[in-house]
Coordinates of C-alpha atoms in Angstrom, one line a residue:
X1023 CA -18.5 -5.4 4.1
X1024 CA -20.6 -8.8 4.3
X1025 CA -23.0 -8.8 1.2
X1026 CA -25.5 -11.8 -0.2
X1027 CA -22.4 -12.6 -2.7
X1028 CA -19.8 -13.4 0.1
X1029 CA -22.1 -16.0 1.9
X1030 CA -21.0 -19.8 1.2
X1031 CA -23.9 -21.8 -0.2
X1032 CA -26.3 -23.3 2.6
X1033 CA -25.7 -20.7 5.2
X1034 CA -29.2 -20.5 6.0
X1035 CA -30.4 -21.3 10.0
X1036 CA -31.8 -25.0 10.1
X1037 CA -33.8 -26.2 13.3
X1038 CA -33.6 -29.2 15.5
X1039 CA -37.3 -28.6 15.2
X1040 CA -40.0 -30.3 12.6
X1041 CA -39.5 -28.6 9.2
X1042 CA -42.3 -26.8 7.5
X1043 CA -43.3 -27.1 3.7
X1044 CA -44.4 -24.8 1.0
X1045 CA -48.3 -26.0 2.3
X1046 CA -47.6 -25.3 6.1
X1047 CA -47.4 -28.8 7.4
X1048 CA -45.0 -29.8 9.7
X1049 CA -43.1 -33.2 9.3
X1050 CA -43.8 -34.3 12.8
X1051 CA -45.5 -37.9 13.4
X1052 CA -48.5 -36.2 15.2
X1053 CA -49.4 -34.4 12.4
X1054 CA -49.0 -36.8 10.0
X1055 CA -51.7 -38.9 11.7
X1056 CA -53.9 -35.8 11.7
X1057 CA -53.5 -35.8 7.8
X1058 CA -54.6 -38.9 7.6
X1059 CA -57.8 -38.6 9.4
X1060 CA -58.5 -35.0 7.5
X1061 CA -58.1 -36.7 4.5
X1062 CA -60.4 -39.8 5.6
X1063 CA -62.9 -37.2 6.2
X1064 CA -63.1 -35.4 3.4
X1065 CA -61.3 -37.8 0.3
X1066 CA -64.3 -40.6 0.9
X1067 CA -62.9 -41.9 -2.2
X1068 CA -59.1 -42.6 -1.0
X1069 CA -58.3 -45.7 -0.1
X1070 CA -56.5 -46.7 3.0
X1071 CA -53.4 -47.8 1.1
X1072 CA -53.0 -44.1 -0.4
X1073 CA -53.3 -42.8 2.9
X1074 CA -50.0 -45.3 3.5
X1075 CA -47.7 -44.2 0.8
X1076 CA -48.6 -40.4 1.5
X1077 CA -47.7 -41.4 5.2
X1078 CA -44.7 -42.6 4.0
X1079 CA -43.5 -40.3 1.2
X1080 CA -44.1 -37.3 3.8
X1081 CA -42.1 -39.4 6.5
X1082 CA -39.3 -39.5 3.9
X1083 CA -39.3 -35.7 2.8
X1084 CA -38.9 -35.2 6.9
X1085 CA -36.0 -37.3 7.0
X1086 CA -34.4 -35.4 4.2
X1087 CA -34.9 -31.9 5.2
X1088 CA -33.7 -32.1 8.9
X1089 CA -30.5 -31.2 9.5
X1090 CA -29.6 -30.9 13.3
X1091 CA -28.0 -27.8 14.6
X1092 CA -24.8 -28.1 17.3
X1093 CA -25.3 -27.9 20.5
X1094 CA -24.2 -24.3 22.0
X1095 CA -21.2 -26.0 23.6
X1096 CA -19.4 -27.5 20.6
X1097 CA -18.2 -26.0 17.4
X1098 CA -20.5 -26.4 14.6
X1099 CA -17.8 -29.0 13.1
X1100 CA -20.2 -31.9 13.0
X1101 CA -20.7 -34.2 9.9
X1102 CA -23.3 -36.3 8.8
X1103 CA -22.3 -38.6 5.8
X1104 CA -19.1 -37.1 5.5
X1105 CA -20.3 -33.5 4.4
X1106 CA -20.0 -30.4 6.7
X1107 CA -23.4 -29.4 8.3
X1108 CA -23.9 -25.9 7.7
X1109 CA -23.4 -22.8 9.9
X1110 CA -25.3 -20.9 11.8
X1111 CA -25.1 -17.4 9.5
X1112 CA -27.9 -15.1 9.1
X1113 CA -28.8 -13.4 6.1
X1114 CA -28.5 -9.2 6.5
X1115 CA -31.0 -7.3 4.9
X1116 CA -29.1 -5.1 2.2
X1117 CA -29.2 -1.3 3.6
X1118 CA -30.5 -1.8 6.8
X1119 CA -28.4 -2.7 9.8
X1120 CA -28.0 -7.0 10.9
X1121 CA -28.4 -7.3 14.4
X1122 CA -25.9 -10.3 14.3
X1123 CA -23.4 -8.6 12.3
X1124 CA -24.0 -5.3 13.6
X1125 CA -22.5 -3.9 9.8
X1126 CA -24.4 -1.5 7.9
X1127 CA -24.4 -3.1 4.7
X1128 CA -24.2 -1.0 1.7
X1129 CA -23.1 -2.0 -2.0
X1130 CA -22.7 1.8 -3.6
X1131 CA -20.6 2.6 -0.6
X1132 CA -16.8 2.9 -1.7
X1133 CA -14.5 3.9 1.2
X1134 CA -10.9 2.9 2.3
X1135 CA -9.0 0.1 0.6
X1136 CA -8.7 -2.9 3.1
X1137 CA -5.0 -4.1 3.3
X1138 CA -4.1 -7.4 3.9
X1139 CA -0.4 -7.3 3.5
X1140 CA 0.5 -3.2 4.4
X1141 CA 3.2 -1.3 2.7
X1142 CA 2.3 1.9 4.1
X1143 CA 3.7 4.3 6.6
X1144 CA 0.2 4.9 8.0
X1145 CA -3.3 3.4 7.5
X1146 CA -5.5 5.4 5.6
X1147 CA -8.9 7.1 6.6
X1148 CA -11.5 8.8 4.7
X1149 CA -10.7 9.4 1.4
X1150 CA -11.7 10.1 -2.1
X1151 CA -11.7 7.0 -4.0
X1152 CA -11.3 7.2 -8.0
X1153 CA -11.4 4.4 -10.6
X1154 CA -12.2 4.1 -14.3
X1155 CA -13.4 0.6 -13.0
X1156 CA -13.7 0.3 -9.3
X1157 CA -16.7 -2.2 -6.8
X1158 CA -17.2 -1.1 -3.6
X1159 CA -16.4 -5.0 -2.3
X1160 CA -13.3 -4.0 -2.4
X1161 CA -13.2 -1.2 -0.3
X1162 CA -14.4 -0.9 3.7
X1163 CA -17.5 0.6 4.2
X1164 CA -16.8 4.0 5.7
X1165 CA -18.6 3.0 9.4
X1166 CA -15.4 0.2 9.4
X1167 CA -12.3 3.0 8.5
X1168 CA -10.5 3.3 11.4
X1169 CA -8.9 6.7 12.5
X1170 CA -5.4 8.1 11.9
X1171 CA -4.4 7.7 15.5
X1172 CA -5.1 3.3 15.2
X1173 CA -2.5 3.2 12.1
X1174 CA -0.4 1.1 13.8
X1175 CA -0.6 -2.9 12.6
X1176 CA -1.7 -5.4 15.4
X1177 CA 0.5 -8.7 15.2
X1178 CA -1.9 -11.3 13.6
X1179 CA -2.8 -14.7 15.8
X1180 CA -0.2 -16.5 15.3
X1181 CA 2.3 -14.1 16.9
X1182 CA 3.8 -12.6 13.9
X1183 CA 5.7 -9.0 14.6
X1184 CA 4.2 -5.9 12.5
X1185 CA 5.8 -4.5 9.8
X1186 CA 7.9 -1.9 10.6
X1187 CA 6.9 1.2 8.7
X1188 CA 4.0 0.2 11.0
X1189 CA 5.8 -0.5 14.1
X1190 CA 7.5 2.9 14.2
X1191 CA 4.2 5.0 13.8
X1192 CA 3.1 7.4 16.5
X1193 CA -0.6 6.4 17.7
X1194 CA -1.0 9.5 19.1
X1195 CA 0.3 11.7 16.3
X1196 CA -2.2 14.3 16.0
X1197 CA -2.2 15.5 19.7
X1198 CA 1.9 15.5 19.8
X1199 CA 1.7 17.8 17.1
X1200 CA -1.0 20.1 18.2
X1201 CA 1.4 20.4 21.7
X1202 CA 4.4 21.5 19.1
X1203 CA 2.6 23.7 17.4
X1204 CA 0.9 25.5 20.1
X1205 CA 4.5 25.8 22.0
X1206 CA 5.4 27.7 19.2
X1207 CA 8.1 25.2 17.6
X1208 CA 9.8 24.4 21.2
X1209 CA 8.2 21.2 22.4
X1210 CA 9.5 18.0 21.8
X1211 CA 7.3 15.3 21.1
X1212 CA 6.4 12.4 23.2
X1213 CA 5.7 9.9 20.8
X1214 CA 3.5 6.2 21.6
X1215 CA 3.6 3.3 19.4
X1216 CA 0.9 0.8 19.6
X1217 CA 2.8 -2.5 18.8
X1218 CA 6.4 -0.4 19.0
X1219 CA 9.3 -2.2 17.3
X1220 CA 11.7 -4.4 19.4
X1221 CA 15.3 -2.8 20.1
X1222 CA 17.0 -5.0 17.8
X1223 CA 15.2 -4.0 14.9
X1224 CA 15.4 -0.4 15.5
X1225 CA 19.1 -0.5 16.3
X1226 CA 19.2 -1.6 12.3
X1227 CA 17.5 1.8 11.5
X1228 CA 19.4 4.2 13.9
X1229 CA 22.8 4.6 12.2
X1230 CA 23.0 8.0 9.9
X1231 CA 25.6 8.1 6.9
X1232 CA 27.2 11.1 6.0
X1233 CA 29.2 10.3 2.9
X1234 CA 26.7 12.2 0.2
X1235 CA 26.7 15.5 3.0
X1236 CA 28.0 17.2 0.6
X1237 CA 26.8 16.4 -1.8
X1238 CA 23.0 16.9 -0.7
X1239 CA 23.9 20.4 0.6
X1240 CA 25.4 21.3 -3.2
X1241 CA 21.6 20.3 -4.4
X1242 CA 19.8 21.9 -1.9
X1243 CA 22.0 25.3 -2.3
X1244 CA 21.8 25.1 -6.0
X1245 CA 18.0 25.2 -5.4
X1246 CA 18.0 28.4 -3.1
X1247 CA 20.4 30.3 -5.5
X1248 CA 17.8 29.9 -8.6
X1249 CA 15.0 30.2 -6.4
X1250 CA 15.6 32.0 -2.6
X1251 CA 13.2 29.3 -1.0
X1252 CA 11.4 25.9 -1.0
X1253 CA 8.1 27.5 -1.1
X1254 CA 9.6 29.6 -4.4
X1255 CA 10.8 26.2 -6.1
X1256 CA 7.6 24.6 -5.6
X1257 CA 5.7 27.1 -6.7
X1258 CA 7.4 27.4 -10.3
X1259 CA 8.1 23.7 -10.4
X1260 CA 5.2 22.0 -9.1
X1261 CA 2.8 24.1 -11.1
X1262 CA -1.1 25.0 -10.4
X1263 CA -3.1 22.6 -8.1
X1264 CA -5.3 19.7 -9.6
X1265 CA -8.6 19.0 -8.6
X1266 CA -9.3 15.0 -7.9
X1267 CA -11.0 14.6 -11.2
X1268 CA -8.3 16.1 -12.9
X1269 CA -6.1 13.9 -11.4
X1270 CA -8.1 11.0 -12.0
X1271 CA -8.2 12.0 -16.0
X1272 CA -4.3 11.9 -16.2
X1273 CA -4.0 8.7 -14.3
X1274 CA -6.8 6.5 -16.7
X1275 CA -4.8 8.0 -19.5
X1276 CA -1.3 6.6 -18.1
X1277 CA -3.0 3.3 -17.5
X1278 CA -4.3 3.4 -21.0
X1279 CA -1.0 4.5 -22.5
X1280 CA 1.5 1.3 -20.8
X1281 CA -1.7 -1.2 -21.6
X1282 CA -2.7 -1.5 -18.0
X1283 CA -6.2 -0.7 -17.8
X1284 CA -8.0 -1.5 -14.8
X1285 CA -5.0 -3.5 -13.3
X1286 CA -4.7 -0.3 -10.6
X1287 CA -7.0 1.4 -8.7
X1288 CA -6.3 5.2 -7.5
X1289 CA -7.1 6.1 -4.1
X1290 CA -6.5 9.9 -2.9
X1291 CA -6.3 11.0 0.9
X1292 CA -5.2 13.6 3.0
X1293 CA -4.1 11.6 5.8
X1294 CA -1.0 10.0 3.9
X1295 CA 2.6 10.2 5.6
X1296 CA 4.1 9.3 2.5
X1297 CA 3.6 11.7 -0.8
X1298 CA 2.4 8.5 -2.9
X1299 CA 2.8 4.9 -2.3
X1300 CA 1.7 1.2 -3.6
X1301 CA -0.5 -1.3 -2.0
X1302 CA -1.9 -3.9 -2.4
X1303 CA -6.0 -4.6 -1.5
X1304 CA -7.3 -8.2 -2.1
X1305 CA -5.7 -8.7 -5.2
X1306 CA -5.8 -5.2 -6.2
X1307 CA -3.0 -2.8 -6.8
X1308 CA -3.8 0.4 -5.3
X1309 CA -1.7 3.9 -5.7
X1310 CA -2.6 6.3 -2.6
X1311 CA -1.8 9.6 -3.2
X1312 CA -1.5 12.7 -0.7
X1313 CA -4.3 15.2 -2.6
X1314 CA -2.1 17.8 -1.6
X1315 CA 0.5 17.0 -4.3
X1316 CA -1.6 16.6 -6.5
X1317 CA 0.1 19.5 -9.1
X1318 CA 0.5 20.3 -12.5
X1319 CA 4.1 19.5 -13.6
X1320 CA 4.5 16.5 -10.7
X1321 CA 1.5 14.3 -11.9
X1322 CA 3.7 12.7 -14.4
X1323 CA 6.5 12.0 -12.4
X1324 CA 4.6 10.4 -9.5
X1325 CA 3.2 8.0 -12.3
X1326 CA 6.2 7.5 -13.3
X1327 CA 7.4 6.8 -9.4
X1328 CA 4.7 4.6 -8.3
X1329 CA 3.4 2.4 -11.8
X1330 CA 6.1 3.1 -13.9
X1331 CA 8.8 1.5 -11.1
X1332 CA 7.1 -0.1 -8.3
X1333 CA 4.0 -1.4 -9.4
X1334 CA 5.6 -2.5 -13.0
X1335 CA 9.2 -4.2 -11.0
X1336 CA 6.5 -5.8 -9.0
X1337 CA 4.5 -7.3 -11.5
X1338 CA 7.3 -8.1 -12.8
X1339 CA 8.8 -9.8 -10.2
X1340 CA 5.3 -12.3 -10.5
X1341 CA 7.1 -13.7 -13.2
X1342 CA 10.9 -14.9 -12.1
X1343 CA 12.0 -17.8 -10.3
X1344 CA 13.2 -16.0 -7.2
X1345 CA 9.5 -14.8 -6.6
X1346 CA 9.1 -15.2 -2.8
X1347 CA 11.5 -15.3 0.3
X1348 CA 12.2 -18.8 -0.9
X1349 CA 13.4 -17.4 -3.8
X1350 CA 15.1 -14.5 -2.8
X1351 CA 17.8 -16.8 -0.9
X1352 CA 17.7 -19.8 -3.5
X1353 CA 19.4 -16.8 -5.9
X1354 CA 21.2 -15.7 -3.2
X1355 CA 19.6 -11.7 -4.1
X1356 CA 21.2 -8.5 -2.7
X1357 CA 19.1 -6.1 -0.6
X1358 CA 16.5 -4.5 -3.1
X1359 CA 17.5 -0.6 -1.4
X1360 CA 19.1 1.8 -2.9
X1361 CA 18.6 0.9 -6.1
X1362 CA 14.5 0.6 -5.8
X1363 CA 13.7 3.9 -4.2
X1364 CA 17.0 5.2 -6.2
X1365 CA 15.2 4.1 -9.7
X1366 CA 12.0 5.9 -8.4
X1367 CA 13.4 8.8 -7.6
X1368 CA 15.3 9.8 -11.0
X1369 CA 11.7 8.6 -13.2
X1370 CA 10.1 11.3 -10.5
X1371 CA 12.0 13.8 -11.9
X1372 CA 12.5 12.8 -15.4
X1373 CA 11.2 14.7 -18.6
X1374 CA 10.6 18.1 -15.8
X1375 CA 12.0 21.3 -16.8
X1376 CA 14.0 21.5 -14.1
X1377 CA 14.5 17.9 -12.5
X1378 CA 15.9 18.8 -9.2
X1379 CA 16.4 16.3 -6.6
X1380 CA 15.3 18.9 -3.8
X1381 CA 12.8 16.2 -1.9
X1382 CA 16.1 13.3 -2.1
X1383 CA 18.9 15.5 -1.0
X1384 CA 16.5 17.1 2.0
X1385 CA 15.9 13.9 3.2
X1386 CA 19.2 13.0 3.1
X1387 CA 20.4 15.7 4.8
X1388 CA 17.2 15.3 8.1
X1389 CA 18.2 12.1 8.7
X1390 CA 21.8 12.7 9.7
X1391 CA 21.3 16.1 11.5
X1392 CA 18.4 14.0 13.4
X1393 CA 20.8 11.6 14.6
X1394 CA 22.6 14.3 16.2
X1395 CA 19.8 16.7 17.4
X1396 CA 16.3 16.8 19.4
X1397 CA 13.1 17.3 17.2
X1398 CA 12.9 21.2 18.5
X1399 CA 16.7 21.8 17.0
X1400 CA 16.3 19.7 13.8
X1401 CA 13.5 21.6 13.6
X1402 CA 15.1 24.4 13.7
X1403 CA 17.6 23.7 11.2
X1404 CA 15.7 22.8 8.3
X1405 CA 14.6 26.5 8.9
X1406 CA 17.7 27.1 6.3
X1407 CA 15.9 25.3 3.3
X1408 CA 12.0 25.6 4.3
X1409 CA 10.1 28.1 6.2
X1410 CA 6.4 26.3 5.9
X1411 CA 6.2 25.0 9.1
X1412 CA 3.5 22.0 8.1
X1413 CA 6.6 20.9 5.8
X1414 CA 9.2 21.1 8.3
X1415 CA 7.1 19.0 10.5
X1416 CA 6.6 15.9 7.6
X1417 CA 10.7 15.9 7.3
X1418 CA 10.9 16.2 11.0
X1419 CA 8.4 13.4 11.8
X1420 CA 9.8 11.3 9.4
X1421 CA 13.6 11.4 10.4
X1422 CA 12.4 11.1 14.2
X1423 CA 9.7 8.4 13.6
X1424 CA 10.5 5.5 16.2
X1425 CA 11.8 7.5 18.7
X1426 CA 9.8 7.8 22.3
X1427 CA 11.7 11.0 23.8
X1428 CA 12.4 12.8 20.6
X1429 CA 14.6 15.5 22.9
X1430 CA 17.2 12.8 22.1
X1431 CA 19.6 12.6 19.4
X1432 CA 18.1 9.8 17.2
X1433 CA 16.8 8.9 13.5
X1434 CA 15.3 6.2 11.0
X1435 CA 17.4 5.8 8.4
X1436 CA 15.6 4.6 5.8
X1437 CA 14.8 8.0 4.2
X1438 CA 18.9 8.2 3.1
X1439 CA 18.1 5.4 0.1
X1440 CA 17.0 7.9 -2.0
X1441 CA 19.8 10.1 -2.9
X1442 CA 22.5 7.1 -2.3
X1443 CA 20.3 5.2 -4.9
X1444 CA 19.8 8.2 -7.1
X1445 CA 23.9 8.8 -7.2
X1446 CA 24.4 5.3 -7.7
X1447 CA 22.3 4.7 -10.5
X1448 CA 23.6 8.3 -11.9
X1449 CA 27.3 7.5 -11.5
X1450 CA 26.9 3.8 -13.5
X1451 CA 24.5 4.7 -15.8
X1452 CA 26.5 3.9 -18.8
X1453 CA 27.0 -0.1 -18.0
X1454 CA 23.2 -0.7 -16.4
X1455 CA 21.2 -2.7 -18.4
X1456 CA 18.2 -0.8 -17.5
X1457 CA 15.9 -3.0 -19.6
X1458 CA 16.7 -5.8 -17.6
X1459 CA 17.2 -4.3 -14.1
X1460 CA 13.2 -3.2 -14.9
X1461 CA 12.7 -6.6 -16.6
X1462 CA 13.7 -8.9 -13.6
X1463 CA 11.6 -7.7 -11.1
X1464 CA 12.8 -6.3 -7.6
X1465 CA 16.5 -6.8 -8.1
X1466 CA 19.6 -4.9 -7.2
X1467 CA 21.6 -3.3 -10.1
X1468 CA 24.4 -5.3 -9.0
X1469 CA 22.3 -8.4 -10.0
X1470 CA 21.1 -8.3 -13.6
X1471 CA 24.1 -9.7 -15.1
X1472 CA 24.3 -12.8 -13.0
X1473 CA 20.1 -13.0 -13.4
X1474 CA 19.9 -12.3 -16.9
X1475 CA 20.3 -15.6 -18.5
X1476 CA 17.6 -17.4 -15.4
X1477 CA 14.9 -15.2 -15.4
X1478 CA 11.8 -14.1 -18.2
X1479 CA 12.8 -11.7 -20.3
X1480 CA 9.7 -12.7 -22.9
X1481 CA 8.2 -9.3 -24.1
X1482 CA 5.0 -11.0 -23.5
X1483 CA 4.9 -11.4 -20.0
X1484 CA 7.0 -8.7 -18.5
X1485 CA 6.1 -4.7 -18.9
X1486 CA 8.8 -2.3 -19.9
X1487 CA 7.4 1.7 -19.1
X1488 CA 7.5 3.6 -22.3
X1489 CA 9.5 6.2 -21.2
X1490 CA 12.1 3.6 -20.5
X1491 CA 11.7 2.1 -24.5
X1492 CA 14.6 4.4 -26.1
X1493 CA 17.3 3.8 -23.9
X1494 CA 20.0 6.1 -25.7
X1495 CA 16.9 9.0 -25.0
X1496 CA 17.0 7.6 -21.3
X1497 CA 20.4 7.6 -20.6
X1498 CA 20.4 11.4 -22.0
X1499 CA 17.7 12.2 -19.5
X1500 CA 19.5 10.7 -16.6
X1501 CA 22.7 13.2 -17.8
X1502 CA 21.0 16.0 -18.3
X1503 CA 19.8 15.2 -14.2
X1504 CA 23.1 14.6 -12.8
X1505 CA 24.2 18.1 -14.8
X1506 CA 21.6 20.4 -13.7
X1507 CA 22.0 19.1 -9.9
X1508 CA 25.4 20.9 -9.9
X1509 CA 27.5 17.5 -10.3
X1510 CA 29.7 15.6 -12.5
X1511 CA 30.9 12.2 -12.9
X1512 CA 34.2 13.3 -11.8
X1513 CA 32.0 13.5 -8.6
X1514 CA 30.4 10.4 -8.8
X1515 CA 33.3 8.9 -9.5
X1516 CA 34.9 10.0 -6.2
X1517 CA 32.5 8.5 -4.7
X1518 CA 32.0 5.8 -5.9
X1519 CA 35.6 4.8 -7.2
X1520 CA 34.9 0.9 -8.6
X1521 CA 33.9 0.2 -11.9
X1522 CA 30.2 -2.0 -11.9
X1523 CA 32.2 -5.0 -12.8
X1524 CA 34.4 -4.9 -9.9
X1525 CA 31.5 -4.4 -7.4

C-alpha cells in the first residue's frame, strides 16, 4: 500500500520551468523587468536602487528554487552539489485511486500479510485478520491479494530458486480437485507448478521410510478401537467450533500470559494448506491459522505448536552466535528436523485429555503408501482411518505435492518428521535438557550439550514457555503421551537402541 508516510522527503514533481511564489510571480528575467516597471508606476516614491536589490534578491530566490528534472532518456541519478536531485513521485490522494500508481489507497484497510521471506505451503488470500494491536501498513490492501491458484513464489531478480514448500505447490489446485471430485474419487490429478522445483532437489524429498510403520499403525488403531472413526475422535477431542473472536480472545490471553504482547499478530484463513504456521511480515511475526481448526480443546495446543516452539526457538535463535547460515556452519549445527516439528508436535498434544498423536502417525503412514501408490489408490487407502473425503484429499495432496502425473508412485517426504521427531524426543526424554534445547534457538537435540557453554542462556534475553517451567511436570506429561499412544520405552528403545551420549 503506498501512503503519505512511505514517501522519502522531497518527492514532490519539480519543473525545468520558471518557479512560481506564494504571490504568483514567476522567477523568469522577463517578468522581473515587468516588476520593475509596475513598481515604477505605481511606488513614485522607490528609488531606482530599490528596484536593483529587489531585482536581485528575486534573481537569487530563482536560482535557489530550480531544481532541473532528467531528461526522459537517463535515470533520474543526477547530482548537483553532491546531493541526489529528487524523483519524479506523485503524491496519491488518500481514498481515491492515483493514476500513476494505479493503487487504491486506503489506511483502515487490513487484508493479507505481505511476506518477504515465505515459510508457507501456500500464499494466503482473503482472510480475517485479528490483532490486539494491529496497522493496516502492514498488511496488502485487499485489491493487491493475489489468488490461491498464484501461490507459487517467483525467483527474485537476481536469479535466486524459490523455496521449496513453494516450488512444489500446484498452481492449478482448485480445478485438479474439482476434476477428482466430480470423477467420483477416480481421477488422478495433473498437477502444474509455476516455478516447479529442479530434479535434484526433489530427488532429496522422494525417498519414504518405513521404520516407525508400525508403529504409526499401533496409534492410528488404538484410535479407531476407542473411537470407530476419525470423524468420531475429532469430534470428542477437538471439542465445539470457535468463532474468530473467540479465538482471538484466547490468543491475546496466551500472549499476555508468556509476556509477549503485541510481538505476534494472528491472521485466520481458509485457504491455508497447512493447519497453522509462522511467518514472518516486515518485521512482524504472524501465526496463520486454518479457521476450520479453530476448536475448543485444540486452541491451546496450537499455541503451544506455533508461539510456544517455533516462534519462541526463533526468537530465540536472534540471540546465539550461530544466528544465520554463516553461523550454522561456523558451529558446525546438525539439520534442525526431526527434532523442531518433533518438539511441536508433543506441546500440540500436551495437557489434552487424550493426547493422541492421530494427525503425526497419519502422516507418517500417507507418505510411504504414496511412494508406492497413484493419488486415486492412496486415496483409497486412507479410506481405513477417514471417511471425510475433504480430509482424505489435504493428506493426499500433501503426500503427492510435487508430483506432475500423480498416477505414479511418488511422495514428499517431509511430512514423516513429525512422528520420527515425536519418538525421538519420547524415547530420550529423560537425558534432554529441554531448557536448553528451547533456550538455544533452532538446534538439534543432539546439540545442546556441545552448545551449552557458547550460546545465551541469560533469563533476560531468551523466553522459556511456561508450560515448559516445571520440568519434572513436563517430563510426566511427555510419559503419560508415550503411554496412552499404546507404547513403551521397551519400544522406543528398539528403535532407537543408542544411548543420547553415544549418538
Amino acid at each position: 500500500m503506498l501512503s503519505v508516510d512511505s514517501l522519502p522527503v522531497g518527492s514532490l514533481t519539480f519543473s525545468k520551468k520558471s518557479q512560481l511564489f506564494k504571490n504568483g510571480t514567476k522567477s523568469s528575467g522577463a517578468n522581473i523587468k515587468k516588476l520593475a516597471e509596475s513598481s515604477s508606476d505605481r511606488g513614485k516614491g522607490q528609488s531606482t536602487a530599490h528596484l536593483q536589490r529587489r531585482k536581485t534578491t528575486v534573481t537569487q530566490k530563482s536560482r535557489r528554487c530550480r531544481t532541473p528534472t532528467p531528461s526522459k532518456n537517463k535515470r533520474s541519478d543526477n547530482t548537483s552539489n553532491g546531493k541526489t536531485e529528487a524523483s519524479n513521485i506523485k503524491l496519491p490522494t488518500i481514498g481515491k485511486t492515483s493514476k500513476d500508481t494505479n493503487c487504491k489507497v486506503n489506511r483502515g484497510a487490513v487484508g493479507t500479510p505481505v511476506r518477504r521471506k515465505s515459510t508457507t505451503d501456500l500464499r494466503l488470500s482473503t482472510t480475517h485478520t485479528f490483532s490486539s494491536r494491529i496497522k493496516s501498513k502492514h498488511y496488502q490492501t485487499k485489491e493487491n491479494v493475489r489468488s490461491p491458484s498464484q501461490n507459487s513464489e517467483a525467483p527474485n531478480k537476481r536469479g535466486k530458486a524459490p523455496y521449496i514448500i513453494h516450488a512444489i505447490m500446484p498452481s492449478n489446485l482448485p480445478d485438479e480437485k474439482r476434476k477428482f471430485f466430480a470423477s467420483g474419487y477416480k481421477y488422478n490429478p495433473v498437477f502444474v507448478y509455476d516455478n516447479p522445483a529442479d530434479e535434484d532437489t526433489l530427488s532429496r524429498y522422494s525417498a519414504a521410510a518405513y521404520t516407525l510403520l508400525p508403529q504409526a499403525v499401533k496409534i492410528l488403531d488404538l484410535a479407531l478401537s476407542k473411537y470407530g472413526c476419525y470423524e468420531r475422535f475429532e469430534e470428542i477431542t477437538a471439542g465445539r467450533r470457535l468463532a474468530p473472536h473467540e479465538f482471538q480472545e484466547r490468543f491475546d490471553t496466551y500472549l499476555k500470559q508468556e509476556k509477549l504482547e503485541n510481538q505476534v499478530f494472528l491472521n485466520m484463513t481458509p485457504d491455508l494448506l497447512s493447519r497453522a504456521l509462522m511467518t514472518r511480515s516486515r518485521g512482524k511475526s504472524v501465526m496463520n491459522i486454518r479457521l476450520s481448526i479453530l476448536r475448543d480443546n485444540w486452541s491451546q495446543g496450537v499455541l503451544q505448536h506455533e508461539i510456544g516452539t517455533h516462534y519462541t526457538r526463533a526468537q530465540n535463535n536472534r540471540q546465539q552466535p550461530w544466528h544465520g547460515k554463516r553461523g550454522k556452519v561456523k558451529y558446525g549445527l546438525l539439520p534442525l528436523n526431526p527434532t523442531e516439528e518433533g518438539l511441536a508436535s508433543l506441546h500440540s498434544v500436551l495437557g489434552r485429555n487424550d493426547p493422541c498423536l492421530w494427525r503425526a502417525a497419519l502422516l507418517y503412514f500417507t507418505v510411504y503408501n504414496a511412494s508406492r501408490l497413484s493419488f486415486v489408490d492412496l486415496f483409497e487407502r486412507l479410506g481405513r482411518f477417514v471417511q471425510d473425503p475433504e480430509v482424505r484429499w489435504d493428506y493426499c495432496m500433501r503426500a503427492k505435492r510435487g508430483q506432475t502425473d500423480t498416477s505414479q508412485p511418488g511422495c514428499f517426504n517431509k511430512d514423516q518428521v513429525y512422528l520420527d521427531g515425536v519418538l525421538q524426543i519420547l524415547r530420550y526424554r529423560h537425558q534432554i535438557d529441554f531448557h536448553s534445547l528451547v533456550c538455544l534457538g533452532k538446534v538439534s537435540y543432539l546439540d545442546v550439550e556441545r552448545l551449552r557453554n557458547t550460546g545465551t542462556l541469560d533469563p533476560s534475553t531468551v523466553i522459556l514457555p511456561s508450560f515448559m517451567e516445571n520440568l519434572d511436570k513436563y517430563r510426566d506429561k511427555l510419559t503419560e503421551i508415550l503411554l496412552k499412544n499404546g507404547l513403551s520405552d521397551i519400544d522406543l528403545k528398539g528403535i532407537f537402541p543408542q544411548e543420547i551420549n553415544e549418538l
